[in-house]
Coordinates of C-alpha atoms in Angstrom, one line a residue:
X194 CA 39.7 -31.5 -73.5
X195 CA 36.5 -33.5 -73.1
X196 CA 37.2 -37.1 -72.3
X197 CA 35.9 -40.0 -74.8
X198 CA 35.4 -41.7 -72.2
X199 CA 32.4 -43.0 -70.4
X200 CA 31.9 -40.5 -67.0
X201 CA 32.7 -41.8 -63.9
X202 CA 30.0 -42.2 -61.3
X203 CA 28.8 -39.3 -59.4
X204 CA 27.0 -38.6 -56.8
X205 CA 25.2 -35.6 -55.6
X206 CA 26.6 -33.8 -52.6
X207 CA 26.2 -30.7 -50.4
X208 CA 28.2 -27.6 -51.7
X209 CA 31.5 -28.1 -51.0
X210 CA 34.6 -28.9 -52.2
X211 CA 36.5 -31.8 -51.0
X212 CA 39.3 -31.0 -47.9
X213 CA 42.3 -31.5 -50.1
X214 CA 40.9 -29.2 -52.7
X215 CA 41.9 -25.9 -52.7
X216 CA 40.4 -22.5 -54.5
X217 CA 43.1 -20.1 -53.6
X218 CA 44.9 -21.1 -57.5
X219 CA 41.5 -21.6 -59.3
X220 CA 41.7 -19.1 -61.9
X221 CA 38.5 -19.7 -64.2
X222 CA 35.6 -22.4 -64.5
X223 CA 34.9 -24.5 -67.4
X224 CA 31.4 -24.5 -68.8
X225 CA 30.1 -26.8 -71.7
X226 CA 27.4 -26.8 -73.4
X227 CA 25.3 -30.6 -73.3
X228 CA 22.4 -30.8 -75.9
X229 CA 19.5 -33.0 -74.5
X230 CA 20.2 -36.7 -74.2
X231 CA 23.6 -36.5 -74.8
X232 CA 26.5 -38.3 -72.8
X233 CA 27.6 -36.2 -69.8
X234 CA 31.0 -35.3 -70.3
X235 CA 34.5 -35.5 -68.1
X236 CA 36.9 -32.9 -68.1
X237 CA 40.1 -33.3 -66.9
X238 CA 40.0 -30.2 -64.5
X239 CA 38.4 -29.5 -61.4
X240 CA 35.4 -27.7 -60.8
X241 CA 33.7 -27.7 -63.7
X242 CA 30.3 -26.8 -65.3
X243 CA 27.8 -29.0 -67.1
X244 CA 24.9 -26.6 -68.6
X245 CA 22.0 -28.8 -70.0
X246 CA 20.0 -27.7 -72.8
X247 CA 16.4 -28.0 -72.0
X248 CA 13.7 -27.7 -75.0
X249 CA 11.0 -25.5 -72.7
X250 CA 9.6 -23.3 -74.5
X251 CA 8.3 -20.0 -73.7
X252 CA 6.1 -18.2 -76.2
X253 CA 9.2 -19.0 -78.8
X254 CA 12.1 -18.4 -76.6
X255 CA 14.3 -21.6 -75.4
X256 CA 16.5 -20.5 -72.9
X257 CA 16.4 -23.4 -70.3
X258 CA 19.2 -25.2 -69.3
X259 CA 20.0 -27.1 -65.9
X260 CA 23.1 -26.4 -64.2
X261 CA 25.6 -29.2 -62.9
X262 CA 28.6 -28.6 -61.1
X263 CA 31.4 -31.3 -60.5
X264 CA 33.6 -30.6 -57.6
X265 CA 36.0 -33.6 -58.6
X266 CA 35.8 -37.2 -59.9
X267 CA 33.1 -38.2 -57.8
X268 CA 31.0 -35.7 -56.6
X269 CA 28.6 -33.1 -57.7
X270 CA 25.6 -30.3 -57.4
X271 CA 22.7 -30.2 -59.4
X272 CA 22.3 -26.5 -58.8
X273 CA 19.4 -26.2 -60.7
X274 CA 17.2 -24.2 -63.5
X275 CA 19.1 -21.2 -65.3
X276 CA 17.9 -19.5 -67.9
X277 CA 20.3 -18.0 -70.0
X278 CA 19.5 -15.3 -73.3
X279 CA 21.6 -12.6 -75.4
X280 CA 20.5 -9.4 -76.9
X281 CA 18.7 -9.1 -79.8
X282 CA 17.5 -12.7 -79.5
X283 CA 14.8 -13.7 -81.3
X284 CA 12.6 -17.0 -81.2
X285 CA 14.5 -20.1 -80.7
X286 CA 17.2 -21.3 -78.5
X287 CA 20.1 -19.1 -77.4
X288 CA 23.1 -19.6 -79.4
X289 CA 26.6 -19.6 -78.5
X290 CA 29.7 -19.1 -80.3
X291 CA 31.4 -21.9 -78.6
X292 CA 30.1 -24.9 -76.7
X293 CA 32.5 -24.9 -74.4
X294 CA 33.7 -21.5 -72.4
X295 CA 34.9 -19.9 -69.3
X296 CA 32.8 -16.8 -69.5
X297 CA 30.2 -15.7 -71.4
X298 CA 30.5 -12.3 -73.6
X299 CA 29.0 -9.0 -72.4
X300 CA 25.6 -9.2 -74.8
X301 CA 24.7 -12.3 -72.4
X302 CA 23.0 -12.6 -69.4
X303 CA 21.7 -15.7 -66.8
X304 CA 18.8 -15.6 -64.2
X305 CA 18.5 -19.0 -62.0
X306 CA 14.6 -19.9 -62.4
X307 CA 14.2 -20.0 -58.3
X308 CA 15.9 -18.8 -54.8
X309 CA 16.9 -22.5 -54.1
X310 CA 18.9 -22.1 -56.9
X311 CA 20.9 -18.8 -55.0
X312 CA 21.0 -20.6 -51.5
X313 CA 22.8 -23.7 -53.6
X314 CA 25.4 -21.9 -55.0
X315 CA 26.0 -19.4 -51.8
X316 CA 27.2 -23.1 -50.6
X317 CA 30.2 -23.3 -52.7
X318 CA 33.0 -22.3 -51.7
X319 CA 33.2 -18.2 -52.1
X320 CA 36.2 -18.4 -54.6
X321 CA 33.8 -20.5 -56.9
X322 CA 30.4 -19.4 -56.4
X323 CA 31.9 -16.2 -57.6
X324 CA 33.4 -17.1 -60.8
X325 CA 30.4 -19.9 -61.4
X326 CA 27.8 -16.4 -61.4
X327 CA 30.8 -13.7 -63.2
X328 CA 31.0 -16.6 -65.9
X329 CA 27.3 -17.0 -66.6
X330 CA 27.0 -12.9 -66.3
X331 CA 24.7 -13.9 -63.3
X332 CA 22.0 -10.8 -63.5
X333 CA 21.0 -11.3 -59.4
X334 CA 24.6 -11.6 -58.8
X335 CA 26.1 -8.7 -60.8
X336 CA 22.9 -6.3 -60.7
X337 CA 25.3 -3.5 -62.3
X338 CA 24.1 -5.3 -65.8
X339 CA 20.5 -5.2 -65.5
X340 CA 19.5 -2.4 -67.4
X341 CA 21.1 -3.9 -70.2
X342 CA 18.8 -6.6 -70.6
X343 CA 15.5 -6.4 -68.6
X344 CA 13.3 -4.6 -71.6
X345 CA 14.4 -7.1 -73.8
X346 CA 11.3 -9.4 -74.9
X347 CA 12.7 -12.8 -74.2
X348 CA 14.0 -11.1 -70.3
X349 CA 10.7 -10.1 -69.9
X350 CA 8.6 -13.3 -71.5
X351 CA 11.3 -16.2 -70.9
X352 CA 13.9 -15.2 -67.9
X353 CA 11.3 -14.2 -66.0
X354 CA 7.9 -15.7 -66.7
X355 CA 7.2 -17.4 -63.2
X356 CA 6.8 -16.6 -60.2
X357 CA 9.9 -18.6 -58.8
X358 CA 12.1 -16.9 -60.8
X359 CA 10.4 -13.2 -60.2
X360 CA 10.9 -13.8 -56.5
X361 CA 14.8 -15.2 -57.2
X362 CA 15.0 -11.5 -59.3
X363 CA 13.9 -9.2 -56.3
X364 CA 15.2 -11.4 -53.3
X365 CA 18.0 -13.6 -54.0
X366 CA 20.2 -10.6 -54.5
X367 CA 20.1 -9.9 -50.4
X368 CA 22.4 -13.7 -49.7
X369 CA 25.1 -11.8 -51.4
X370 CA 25.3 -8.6 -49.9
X371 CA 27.2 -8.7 -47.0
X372 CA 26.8 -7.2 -43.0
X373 CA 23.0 -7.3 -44.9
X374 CA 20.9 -5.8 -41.2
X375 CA 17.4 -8.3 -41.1
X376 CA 14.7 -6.5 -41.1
X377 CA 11.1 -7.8 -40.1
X378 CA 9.5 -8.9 -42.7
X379 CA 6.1 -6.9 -43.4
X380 CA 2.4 -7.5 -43.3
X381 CA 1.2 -9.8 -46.5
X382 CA -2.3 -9.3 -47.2
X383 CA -3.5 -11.9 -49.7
X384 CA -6.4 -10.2 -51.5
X385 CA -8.0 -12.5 -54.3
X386 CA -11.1 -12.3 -56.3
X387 CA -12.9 -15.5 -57.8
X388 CA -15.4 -17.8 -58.0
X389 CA -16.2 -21.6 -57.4
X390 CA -19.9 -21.9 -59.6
X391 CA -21.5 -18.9 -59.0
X392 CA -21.1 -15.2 -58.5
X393 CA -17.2 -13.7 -58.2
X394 CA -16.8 -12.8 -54.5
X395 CA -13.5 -11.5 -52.6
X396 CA -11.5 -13.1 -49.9
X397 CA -8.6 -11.7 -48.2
X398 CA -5.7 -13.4 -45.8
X399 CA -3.7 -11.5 -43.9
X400 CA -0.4 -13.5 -42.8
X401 CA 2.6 -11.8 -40.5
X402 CA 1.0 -9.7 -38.6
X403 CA 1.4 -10.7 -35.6
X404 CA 5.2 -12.3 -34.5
X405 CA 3.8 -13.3 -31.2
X406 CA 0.9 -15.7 -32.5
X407 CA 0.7 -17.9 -35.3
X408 CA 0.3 -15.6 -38.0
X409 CA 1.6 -17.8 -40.9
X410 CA -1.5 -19.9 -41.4
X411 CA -5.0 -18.7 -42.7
X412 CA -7.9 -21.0 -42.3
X413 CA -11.1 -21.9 -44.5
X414 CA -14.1 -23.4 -43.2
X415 CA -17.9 -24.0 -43.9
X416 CA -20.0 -26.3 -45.1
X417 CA -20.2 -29.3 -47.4
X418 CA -20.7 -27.5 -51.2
X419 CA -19.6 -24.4 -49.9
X420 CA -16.5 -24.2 -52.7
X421 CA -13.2 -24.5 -50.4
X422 CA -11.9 -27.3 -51.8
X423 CA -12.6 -25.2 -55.0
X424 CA -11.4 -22.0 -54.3
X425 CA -7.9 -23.7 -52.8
X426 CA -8.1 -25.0 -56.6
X427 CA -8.6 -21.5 -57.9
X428 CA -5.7 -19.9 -56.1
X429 CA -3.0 -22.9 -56.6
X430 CA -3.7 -22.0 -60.2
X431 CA -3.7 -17.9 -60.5
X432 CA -0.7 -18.4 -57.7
X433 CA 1.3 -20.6 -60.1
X434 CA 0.1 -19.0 -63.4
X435 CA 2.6 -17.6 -66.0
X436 CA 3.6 -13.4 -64.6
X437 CA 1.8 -12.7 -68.0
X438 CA -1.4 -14.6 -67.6
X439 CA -2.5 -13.1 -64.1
X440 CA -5.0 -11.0 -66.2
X441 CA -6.9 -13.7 -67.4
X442 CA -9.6 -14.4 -64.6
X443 CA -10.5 -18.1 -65.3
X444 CA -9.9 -19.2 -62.2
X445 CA -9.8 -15.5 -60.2
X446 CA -7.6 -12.6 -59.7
X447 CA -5.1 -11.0 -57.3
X448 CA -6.1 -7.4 -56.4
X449 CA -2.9 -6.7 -56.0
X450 CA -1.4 -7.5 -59.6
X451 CA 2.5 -7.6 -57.7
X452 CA 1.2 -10.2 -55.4
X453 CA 4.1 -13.0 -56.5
X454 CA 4.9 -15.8 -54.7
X455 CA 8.3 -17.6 -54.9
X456 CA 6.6 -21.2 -55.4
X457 CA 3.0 -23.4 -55.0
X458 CA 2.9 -26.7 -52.8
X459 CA -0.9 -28.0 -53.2
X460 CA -1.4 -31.3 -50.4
X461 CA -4.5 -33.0 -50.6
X462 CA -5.2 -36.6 -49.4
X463 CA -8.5 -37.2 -50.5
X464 CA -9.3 -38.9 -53.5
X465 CA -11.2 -36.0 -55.0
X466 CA -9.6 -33.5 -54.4
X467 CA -9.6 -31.0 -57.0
X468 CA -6.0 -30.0 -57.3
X469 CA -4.5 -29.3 -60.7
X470 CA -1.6 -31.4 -61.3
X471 CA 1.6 -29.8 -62.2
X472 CA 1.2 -30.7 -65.5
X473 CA -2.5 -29.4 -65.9
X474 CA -1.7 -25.7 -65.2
X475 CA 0.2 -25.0 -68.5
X476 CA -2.0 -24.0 -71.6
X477 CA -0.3 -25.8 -74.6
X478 CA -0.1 -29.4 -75.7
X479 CA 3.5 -28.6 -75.8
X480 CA 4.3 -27.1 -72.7
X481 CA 1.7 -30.4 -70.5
X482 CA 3.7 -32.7 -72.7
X483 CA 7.2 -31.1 -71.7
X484 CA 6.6 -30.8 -67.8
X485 CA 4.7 -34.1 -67.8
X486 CA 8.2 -35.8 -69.2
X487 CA 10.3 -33.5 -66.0
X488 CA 8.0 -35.0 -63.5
X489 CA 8.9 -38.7 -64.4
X490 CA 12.2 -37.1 -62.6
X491 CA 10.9 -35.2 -59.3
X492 CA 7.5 -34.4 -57.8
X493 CA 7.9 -30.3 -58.3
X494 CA 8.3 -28.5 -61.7
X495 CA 8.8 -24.9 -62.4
X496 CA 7.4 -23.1 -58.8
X497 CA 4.4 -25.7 -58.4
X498 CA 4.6 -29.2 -56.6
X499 CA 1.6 -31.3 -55.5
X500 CA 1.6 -33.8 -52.7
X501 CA -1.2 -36.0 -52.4
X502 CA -2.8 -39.4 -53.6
X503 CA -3.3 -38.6 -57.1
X504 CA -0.2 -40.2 -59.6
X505 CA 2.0 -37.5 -61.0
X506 CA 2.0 -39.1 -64.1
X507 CA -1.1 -40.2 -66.2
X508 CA -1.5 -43.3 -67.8
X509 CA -3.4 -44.3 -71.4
X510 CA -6.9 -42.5 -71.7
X511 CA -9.0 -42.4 -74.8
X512 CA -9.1 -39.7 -77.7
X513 CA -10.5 -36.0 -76.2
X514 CA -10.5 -37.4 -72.2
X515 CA -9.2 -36.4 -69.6
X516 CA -6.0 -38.0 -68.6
X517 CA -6.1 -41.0 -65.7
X518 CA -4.2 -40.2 -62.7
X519 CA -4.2 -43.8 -60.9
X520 CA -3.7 -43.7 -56.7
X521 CA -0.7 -44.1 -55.5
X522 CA 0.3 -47.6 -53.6
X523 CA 1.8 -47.4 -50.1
X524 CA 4.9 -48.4 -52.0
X525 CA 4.8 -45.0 -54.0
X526 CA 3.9 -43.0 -51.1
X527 CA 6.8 -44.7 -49.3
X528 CA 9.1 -43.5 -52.2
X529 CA 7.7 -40.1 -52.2
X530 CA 8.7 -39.5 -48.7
X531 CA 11.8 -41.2 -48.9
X532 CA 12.6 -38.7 -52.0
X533 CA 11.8 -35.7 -50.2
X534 CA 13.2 -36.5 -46.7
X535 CA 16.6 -37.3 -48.5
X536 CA 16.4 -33.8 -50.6
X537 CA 15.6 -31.6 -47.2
X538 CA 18.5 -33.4 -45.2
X539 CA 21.1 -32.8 -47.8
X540 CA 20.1 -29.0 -48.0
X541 CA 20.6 -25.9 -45.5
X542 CA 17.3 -26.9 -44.9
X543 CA 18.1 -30.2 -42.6
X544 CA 17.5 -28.7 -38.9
X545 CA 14.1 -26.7 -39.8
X546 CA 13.3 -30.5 -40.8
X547 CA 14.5 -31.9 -37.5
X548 CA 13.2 -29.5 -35.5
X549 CA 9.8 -30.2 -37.2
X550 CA 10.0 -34.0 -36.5
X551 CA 11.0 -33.4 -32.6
X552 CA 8.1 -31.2 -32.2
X553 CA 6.1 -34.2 -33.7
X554 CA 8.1 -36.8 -31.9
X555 CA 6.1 -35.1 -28.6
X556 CA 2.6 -36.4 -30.0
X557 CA 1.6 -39.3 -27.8
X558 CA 1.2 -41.9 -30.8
X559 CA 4.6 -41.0 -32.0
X560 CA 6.3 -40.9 -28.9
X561 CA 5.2 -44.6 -28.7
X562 CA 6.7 -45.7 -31.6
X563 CA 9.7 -43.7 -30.4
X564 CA 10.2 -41.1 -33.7
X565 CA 13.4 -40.0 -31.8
X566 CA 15.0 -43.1 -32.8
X567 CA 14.1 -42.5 -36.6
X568 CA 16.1 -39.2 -36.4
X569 CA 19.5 -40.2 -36.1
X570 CA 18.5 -42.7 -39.1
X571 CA 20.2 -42.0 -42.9
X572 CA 17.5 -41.5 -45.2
X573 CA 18.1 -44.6 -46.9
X574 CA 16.7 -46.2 -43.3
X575 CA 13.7 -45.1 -43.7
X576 CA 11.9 -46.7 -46.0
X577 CA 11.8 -50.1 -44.3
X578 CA 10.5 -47.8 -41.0
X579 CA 8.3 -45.9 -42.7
X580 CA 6.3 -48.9 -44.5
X581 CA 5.1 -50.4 -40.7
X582 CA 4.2 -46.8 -40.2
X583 CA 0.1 -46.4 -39.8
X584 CA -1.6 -44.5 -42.1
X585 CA -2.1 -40.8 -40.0
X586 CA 1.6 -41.0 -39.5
X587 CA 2.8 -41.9 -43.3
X588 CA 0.7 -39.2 -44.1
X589 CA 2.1 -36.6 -41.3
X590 CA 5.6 -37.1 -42.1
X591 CA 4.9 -36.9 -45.9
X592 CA 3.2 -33.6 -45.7
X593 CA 6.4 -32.2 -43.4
X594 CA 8.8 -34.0 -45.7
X595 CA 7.6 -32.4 -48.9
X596 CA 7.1 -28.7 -47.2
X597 CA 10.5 -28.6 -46.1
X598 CA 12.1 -30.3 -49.2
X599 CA 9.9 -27.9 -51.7
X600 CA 9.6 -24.7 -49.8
X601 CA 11.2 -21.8 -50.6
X602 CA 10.8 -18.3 -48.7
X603 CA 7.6 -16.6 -49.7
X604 CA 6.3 -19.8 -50.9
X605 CA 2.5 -20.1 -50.8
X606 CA 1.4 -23.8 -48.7
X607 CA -2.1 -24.8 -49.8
X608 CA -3.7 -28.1 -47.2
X609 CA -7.0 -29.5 -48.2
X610 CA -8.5 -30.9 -45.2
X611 CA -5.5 -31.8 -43.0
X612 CA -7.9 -33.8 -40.6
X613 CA -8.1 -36.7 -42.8
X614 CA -6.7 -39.9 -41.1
X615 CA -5.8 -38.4 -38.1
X616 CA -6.4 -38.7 -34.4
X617 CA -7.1 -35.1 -32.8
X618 CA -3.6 -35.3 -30.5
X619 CA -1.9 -35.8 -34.1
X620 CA -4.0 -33.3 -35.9
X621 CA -2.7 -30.6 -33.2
X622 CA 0.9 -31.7 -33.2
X623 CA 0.9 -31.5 -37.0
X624 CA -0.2 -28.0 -37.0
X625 CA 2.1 -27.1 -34.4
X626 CA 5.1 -28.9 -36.6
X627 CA 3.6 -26.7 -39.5
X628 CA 3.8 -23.4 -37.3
X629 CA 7.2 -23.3 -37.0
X630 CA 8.5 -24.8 -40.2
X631 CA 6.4 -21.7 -42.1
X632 CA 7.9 -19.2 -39.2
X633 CA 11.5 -20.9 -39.9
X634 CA 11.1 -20.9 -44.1
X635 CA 9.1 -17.6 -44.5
X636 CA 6.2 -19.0 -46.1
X637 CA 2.6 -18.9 -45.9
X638 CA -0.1 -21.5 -45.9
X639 CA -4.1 -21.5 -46.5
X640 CA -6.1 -24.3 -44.9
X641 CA -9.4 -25.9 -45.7
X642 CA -11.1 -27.6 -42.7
X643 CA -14.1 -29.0 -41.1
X644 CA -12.1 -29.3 -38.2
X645 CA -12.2 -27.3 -34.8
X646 CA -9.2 -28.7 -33.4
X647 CA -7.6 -27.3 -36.4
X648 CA -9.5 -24.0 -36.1
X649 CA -8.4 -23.6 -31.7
X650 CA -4.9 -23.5 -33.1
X651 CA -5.4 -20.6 -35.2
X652 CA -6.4 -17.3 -34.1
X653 CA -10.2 -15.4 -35.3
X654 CA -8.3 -13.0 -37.5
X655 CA -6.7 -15.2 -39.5
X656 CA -10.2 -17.6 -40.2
X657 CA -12.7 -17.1 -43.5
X658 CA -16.5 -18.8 -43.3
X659 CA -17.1 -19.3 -47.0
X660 CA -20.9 -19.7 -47.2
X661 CA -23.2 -20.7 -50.1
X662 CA -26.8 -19.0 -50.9
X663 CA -27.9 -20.1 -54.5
X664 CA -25.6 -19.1 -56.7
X665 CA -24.3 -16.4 -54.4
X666 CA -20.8 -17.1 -52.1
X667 CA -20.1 -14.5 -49.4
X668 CA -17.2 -14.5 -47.4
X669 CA -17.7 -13.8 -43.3
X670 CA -15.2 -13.6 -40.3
X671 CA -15.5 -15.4 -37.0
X672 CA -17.1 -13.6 -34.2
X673 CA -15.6 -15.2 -31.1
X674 CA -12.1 -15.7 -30.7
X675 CA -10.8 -19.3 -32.0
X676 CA -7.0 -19.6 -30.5
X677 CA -7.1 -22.2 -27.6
X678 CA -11.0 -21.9 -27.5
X679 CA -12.9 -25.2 -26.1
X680 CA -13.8 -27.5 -28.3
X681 CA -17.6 -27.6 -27.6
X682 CA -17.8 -24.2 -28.2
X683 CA -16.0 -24.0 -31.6
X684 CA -18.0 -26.9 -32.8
X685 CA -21.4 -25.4 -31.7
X686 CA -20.6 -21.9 -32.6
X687 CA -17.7 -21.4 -35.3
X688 CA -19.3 -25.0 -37.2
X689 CA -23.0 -24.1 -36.0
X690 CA -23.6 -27.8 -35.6
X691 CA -27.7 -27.2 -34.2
X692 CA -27.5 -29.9 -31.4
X693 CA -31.2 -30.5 -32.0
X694 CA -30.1 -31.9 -35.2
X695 CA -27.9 -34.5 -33.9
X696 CA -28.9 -37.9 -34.0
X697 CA -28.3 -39.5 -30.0
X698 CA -31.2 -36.4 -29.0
X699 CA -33.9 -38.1 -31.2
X700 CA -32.6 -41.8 -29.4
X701 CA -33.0 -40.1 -26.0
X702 CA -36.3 -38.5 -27.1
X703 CA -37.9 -42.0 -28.0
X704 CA -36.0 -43.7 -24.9
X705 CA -37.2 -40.6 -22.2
X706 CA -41.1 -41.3 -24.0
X707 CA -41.4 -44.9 -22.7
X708 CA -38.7 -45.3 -19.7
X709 CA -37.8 -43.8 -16.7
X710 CA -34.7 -41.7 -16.0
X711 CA -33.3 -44.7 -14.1
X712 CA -34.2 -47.6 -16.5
X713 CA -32.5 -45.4 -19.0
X714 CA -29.3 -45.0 -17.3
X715 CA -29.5 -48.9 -16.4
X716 CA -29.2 -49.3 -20.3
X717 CA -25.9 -47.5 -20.1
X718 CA -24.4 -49.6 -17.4
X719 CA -25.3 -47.0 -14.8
X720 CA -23.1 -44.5 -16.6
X721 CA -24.9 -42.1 -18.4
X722 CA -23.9 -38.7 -19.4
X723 CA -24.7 -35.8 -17.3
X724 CA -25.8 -34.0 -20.3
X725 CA -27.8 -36.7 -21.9
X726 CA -29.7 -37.4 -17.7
X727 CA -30.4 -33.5 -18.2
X728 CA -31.9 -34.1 -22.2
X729 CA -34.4 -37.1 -20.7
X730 CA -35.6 -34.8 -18.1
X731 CA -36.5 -32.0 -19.8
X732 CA -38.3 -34.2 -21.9
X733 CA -40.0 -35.7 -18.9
X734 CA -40.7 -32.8 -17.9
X735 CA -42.2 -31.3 -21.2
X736 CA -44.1 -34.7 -21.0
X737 CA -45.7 -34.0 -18.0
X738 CA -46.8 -30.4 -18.3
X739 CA -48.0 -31.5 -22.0
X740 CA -50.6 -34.0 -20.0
X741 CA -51.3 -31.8 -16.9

């Protein structure tokens, strides 16, 4: 019976059952119904199932609900997003003939809305996680039932409308086959068609071709107006888009219409940056208006989580504006990475994100202010660390933090200028850090950069110059190999920086007109530059065969 009384406190926990607890007598699971807002309830048996109503709506179909399980009085596991539908459903919520049950009938079918969702409940004991996904007529984990439900409308427009959940469908089956052989994963070409305020034009990333090199991470460069930051824009959008609206070419289209990817993390810390928020990339007043409330409660919504400076949440604006995303203060920054580090150390997820932060903890300016240390911290530690923190290394760890919190395999990692507030030594640890983590978590990420330190870490194959004639984009590859290439030359070739464009040759010119080589070098203290002593006297020289 459900208790009257308040519930006790709770508090969430890794997947598993307490020591004294037992499954070997558990005979069924307990799930109950709990309409939106209403008082979470306390059974009287342990483990039981709290399924949430949620009021999402897709294109008529409410089948959201979020899935709590209590191992005993005081502890729990948000498992996450389910959907859950019957046949023959129409518009509307699903219905049930009982709020509380201990397994669904045969005309009703679940589908958990993302892989974390799978790895969670692959946590729980075996005994439980079994008759948590039998009760619920769990379509990954009981794949014998499909066909009896996947040409229904609300399967096809509801269960599986995102990406997340399409990618849970096809892959999450795989944690629960077992003496599963690993294969090596295959090629992903990235083909994608689009346009950022002129002509459409293709681009194409490649990622995983290449196990010996980093292959996860495709880079974008050119220059200033060129449409990166635009096009990273574009694709967080068709990447995150409803399965059903990847035909509509607003902001571009995949070549390849299967081309899903399990989840979207857009980072950006510029304030212009031209990310959509999570909110923005839904198409109803209804639908902004429901994620907007869910991201009062976490920075990621349904496949698509942005980390950056921008607010999650607007404030006021007037009648037919857009809404007013204020910065965020170091105090919400603080609390962003706090969130995030907490979430990846309580998941299976914790030694990708210490690995991560000992590859960091290398980096010069870390190593000074001794990021091992930090490490063997709780989370809850952190925040007074992270505030004395400067602001290339708040921004660092945020970025890791979030990845490895929000990631999910085949997830798609979009970085808007990574270079941003930080020293070249930190810039190359970072991307180092972000190597492995993509390697460890299968994912992918796209880069947009003015930076050739970011560029030398990345091989040719995997590097785009966008560039801009008119209202014409084209899309070129590098010539000369990138990976562990000299600075200088990246710069002067990969950037084409024109040194006779670059302001100390037009001071030497005027200095080398009026001054000998040695009252020039006196102005330096004696220690000029051997290439700016050979600039003056080529000048000189020019000078002198000018007047001969």
């Amino acid at each position: 019976m459900l208790s009257e009384l308040d519930p006790v406190e709770t508090r969430q926990v890794r997947p598993s059952l307490p020591k004294k607890s037992s499954t070997s007598d558990l005979e069924s699971i307990l799930f109950v119904i709990v309409e939106r807002g209403e008082r979470t309830p306390r059974e009287q048996h342990y483990p039981y199932v709290t399924l949430e109503r949620d009021p999402w709506d897709d294109y008529t179909f409410r089948t959201l609900f979020s899935l709590t399980i209590y191992l005993d009085r005081t502890s729990m596991v948000r498992i996450g997003d389910v959907k859950i539908m019957k046949l023959g459903q129409g518009g509307g919520p699903t219905s049930f003939v009982d709020r509380r049950f201990k397994g669904l009938p045969v005309n009703y079918c679940s589908l958990g809305q993302s892989y974390t969702y799978y790895n969670l409940v692959k946590e729980l004991p075996a005994k439980v996680a079994d008759m948590l996904l039998r009760g619920i007529n769990d379509v990954v984990y009981r794949p014998g039932i499909r066909d009896a439900f996947e040409d229904e409308e609300v399967f096809q427009l509801s269960l599986l409308r995102t990406g997340s959940a399409m990618t849970a469908f096809r892959d999450a089956p795989n944690l629960f086959i077992s003496g599963l052989v690993q294969v090596s994963e295959p090629t992903v070409i990235l083909g994608f068609n689009t346009d950022v305020g002129g002509g459409t034009f293709p681009i194409r990333f490649i990622f995983n071709d290449s196990p010996n090199l980093p292959d996860r991470i495709n880079a974008i460069i050119g220059y200033n107006g060129s449409g990166k930051t635009q096009l990273m824009a574009n694709l967080a959008m068709v990447a995150t888009a409803s399965i059903h609206r990847r035909n509509v070419d607003e902001y571009g289209v995949f070549e390849d219409a299967a081309t899903i990817f399990s989840s979207v993390i857009a980072i950006s810390y510029s304030a212009f940056d031209t990310f959509a928020m999570p909110d923005e990339i839904w198409h109803t007043d209804r639908e902004r208006s429901m994620v907007s409330a869910r991201l009062r409660l976490g920075a990621s919504t349904f496949g698509y989580t942005y980390c950056g400076l921008r607010r999650l949440v607007s404030v006021g604006s007037q009648e037919n504006s857009p809404p007013v995303r204020p910065l965020k203060s170091i105090e919400d920054l603080t609390a962003d990475f706090t969130i995030a580090l907490d979430i990846a150390q309580g998941s299976d997820k914790g030694a990708v994100l210490t690995k991560a932060l000992q590859s960091l903890g290398r980096e010069p300016s870390f190593g000074r202010i001794g990021l091992d240390r930090f490490l063997a911290m709780e989370s809850t530690n952190w925040h007074s660390q992270f505030e004395k923190l400067s602001t290339g290394h708040k921004i660092v760890l945020n970025i890791i933090a979030h990845i490895v919190c929000y990631s999910e395999p085949k997830s798609l990692v979009l970085i808007d200028e990574p270079e941003s507030h930080l020293h070249p030594s930190l810039l190359s640890a970072f991307m180092n850090s972000l190597s492995g983590i993509l390697r460890d978590l299968d994912c992918f990420a796209v880069i947009a950069t003015h930076s050739p330190v970011v560029i030398q870490e990345i091989p040719r194959r995997y590097v785009r110059v966008l560039k801009r004639i008119g209202n014409s984009t084209r899309v070129e590859e590098v010539v000369q190999e990138t990976f562990a290439e000299n600075i200088g030359s990246l710069t002067s070739s990969v950037f084409d920086l024109d040194s006779t464009a670059t302001d100390f040759h037009e001071v030497l010119r005027n200095l080398a007109e009026n001054r000998s080589l040695e009252e020039i070098d006196t102005i330096f203290g004696g220690e000029m530059s051997i290439q700016g002593r050979a600039y003056v006297r080529s000048i000189q020289r020019q000078l002198r065969d000018s007047n001969a």
